[in-house]
CSV table of C-alpha atoms in Angstrom, one decimal:
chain,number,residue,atom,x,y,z
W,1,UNK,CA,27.5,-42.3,-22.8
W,2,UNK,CA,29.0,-42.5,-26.2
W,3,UNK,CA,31.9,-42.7,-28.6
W,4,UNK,CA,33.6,-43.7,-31.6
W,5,UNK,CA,33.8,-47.2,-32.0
W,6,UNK,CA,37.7,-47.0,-32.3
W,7,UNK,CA,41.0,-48.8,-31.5
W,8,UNK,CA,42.4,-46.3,-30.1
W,9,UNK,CA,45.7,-48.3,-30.3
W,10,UNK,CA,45.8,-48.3,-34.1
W,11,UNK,CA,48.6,-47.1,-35.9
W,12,UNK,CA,48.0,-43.5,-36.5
W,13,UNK,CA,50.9,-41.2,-38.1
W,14,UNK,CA,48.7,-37.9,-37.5
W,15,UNK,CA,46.9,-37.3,-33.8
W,16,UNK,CA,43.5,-37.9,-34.1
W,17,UNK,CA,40.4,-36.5,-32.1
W,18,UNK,CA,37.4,-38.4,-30.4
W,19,UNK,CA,34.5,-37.3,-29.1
W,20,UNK,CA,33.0,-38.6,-26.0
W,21,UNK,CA,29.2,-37.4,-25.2
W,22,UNK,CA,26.5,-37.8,-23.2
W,23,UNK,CA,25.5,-37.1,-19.2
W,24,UNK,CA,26.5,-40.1,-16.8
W,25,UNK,CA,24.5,-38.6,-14.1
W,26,UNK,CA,21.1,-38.2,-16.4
W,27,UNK,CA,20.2,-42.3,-16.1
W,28,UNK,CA,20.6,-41.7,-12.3
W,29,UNK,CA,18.6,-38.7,-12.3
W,30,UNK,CA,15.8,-40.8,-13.3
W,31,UNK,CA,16.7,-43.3,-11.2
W,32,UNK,CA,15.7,-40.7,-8.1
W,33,UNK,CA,13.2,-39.1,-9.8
W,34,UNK,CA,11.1,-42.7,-10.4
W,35,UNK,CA,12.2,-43.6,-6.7
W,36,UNK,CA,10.8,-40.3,-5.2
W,37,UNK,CA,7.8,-40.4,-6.9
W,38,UNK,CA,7.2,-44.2,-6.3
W,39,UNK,CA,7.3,-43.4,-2.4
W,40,UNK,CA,5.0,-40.6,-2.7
W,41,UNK,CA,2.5,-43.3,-4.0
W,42,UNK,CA,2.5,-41.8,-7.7
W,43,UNK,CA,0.8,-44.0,-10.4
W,44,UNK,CA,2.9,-45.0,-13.3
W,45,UNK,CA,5.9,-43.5,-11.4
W,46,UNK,CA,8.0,-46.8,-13.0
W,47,UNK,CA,7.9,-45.1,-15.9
W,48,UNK,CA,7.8,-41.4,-15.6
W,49,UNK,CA,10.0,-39.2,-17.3
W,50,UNK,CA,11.9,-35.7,-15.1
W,51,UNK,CA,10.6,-32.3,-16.4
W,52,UNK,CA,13.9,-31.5,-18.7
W,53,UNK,CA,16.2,-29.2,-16.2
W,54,UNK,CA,19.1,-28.7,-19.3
W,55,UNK,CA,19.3,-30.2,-23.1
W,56,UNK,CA,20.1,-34.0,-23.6
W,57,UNK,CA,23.9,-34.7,-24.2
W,58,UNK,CA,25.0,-31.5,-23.7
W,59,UNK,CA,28.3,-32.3,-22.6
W,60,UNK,CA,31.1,-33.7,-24.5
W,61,UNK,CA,34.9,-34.4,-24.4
W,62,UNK,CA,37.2,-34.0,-27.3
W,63,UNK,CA,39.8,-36.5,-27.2
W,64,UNK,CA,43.3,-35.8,-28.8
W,65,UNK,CA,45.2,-39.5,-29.3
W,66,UNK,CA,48.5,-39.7,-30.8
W,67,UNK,CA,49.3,-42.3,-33.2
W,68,UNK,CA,50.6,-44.8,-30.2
W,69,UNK,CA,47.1,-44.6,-28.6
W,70,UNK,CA,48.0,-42.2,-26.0
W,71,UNK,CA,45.4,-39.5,-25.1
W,72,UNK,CA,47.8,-36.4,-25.4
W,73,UNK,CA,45.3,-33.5,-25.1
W,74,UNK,CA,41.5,-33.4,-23.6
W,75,UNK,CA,38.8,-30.4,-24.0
W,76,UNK,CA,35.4,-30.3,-21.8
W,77,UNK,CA,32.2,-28.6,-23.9
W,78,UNK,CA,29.0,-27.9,-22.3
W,79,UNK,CA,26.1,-27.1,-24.6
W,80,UNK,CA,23.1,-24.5,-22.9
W,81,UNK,CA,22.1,-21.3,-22.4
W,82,UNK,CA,24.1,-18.7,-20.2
W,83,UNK,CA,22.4,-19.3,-16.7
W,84,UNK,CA,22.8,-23.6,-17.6
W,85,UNK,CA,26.6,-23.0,-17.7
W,86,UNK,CA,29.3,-22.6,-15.5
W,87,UNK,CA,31.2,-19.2,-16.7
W,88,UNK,CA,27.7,-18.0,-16.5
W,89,UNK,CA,27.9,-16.1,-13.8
W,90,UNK,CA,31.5,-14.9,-13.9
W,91,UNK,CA,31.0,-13.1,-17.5
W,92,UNK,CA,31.0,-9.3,-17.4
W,93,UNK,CA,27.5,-8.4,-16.9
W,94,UNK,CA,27.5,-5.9,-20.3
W,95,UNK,CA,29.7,-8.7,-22.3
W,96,UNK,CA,26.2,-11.4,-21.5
W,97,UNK,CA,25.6,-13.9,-23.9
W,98,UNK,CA,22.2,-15.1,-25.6
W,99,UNK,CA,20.9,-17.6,-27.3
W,100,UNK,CA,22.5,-21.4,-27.1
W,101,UNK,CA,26.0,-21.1,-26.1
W,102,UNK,CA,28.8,-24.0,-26.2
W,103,UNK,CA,31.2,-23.2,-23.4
W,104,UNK,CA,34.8,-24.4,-23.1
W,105,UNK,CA,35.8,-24.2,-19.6
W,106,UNK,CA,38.5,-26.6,-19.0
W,107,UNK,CA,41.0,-27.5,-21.3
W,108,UNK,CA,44.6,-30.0,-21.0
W,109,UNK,CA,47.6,-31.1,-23.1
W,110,UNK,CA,50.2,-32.7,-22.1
W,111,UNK,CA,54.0,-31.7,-22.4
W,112,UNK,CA,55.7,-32.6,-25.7
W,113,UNK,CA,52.3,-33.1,-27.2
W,114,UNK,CA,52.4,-33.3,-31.1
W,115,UNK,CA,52.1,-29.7,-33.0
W,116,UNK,CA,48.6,-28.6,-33.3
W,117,UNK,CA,47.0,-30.4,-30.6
W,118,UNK,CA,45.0,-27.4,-28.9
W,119,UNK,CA,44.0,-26.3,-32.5
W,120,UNK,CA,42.3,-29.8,-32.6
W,121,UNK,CA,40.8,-29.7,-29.9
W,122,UNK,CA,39.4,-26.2,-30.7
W,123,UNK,CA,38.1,-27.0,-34.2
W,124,UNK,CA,36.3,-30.4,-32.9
W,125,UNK,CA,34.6,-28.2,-30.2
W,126,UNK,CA,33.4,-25.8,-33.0
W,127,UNK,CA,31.9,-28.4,-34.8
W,128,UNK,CA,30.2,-29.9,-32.0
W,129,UNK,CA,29.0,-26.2,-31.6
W,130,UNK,CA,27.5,-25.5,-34.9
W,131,UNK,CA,26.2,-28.8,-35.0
W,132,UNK,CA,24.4,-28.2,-31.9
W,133,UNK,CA,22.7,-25.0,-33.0
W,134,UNK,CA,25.3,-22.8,-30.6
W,135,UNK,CA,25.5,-19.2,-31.9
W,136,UNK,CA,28.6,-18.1,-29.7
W,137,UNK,CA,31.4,-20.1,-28.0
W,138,UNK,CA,32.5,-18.8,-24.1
W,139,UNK,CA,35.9,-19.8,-22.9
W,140,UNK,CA,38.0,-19.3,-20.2
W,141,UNK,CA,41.7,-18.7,-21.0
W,142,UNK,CA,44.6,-17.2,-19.3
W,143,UNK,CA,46.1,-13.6,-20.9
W,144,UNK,CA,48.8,-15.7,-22.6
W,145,UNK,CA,46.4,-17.8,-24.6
W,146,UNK,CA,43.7,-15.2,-25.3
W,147,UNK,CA,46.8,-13.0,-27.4
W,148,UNK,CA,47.6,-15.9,-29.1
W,149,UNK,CA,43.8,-16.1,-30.5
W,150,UNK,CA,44.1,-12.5,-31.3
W,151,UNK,CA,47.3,-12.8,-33.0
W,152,UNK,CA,46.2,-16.1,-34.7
W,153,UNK,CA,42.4,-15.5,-35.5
């Protein structure tokens, strides 16, 4: 896994977001995948690499840290194609999404979070989007939030 190399502790006046990548399973994956092959009696099987099942660090975390270090708002993204992600198979069937797709399942702040917080969160996850070549964005929001959007957007 990575992330910024930063104090999170420093004095911040304005929140500030951090992005945590990476797939903490993937290393392990390996791990089985040497192992398996290894008892099987597979040459080279120390060094073999699994037949890619979803896209290298396709998963992140955007961070929201006040400016007393404290994480006040968190937002999971998963980078993939529609049947690779979650709210795959909940999506109205004549609504389906193509093409690389960053979904937003999951998303948390914390009471008396500063202003904004969720907007940060939002705008970090779109960049992480377009950055990874993602042509639409899937999230799932309650009725509240999704007028907002509308009213906002």
């Amino acid at each position: 896994m990575s992330s910024s190399d930063v104090d999170l502790r420093a004095e911040e006046t304005e929140p500030t977001v951090h992005v945590v990548t990476g797939d903490p399973l993937l290393s392990r994956a390996t791990e089985l995948y040497r192992q398996g092959l290894a008892e099987a009696g597979v040459a080279g099987a120390e060094v073999a690499t699994p037949p890619p099942l979803r896209p290298l660090g396709r998963t992140s975390f955007h961070v929201v840290v006040d400016g007393g270090g404290n994480a006040v708002g968190v937002i999971h993204a998963t980078i993939g194609t529609l049947d690779q992600l979650t709210l795959g198979p909940i999506m109205d069937p004549d609504k389906r999404l193509s093409g690389i797709i960053c979904e937003c399942p999951s998303i948390a702040v914390v009471a008396g979070a500063p202003d904004g917080v969720a907007e940060l969160l939002y705008r970090s996850v779109y960049c992480f989007a377009r950055r990874n070549g993602a042509t639409s964005l899937a999230a799932a929001v309650d009725p509240m939030t999704l007028d907002v959007f509308r009213d906002e957007y």
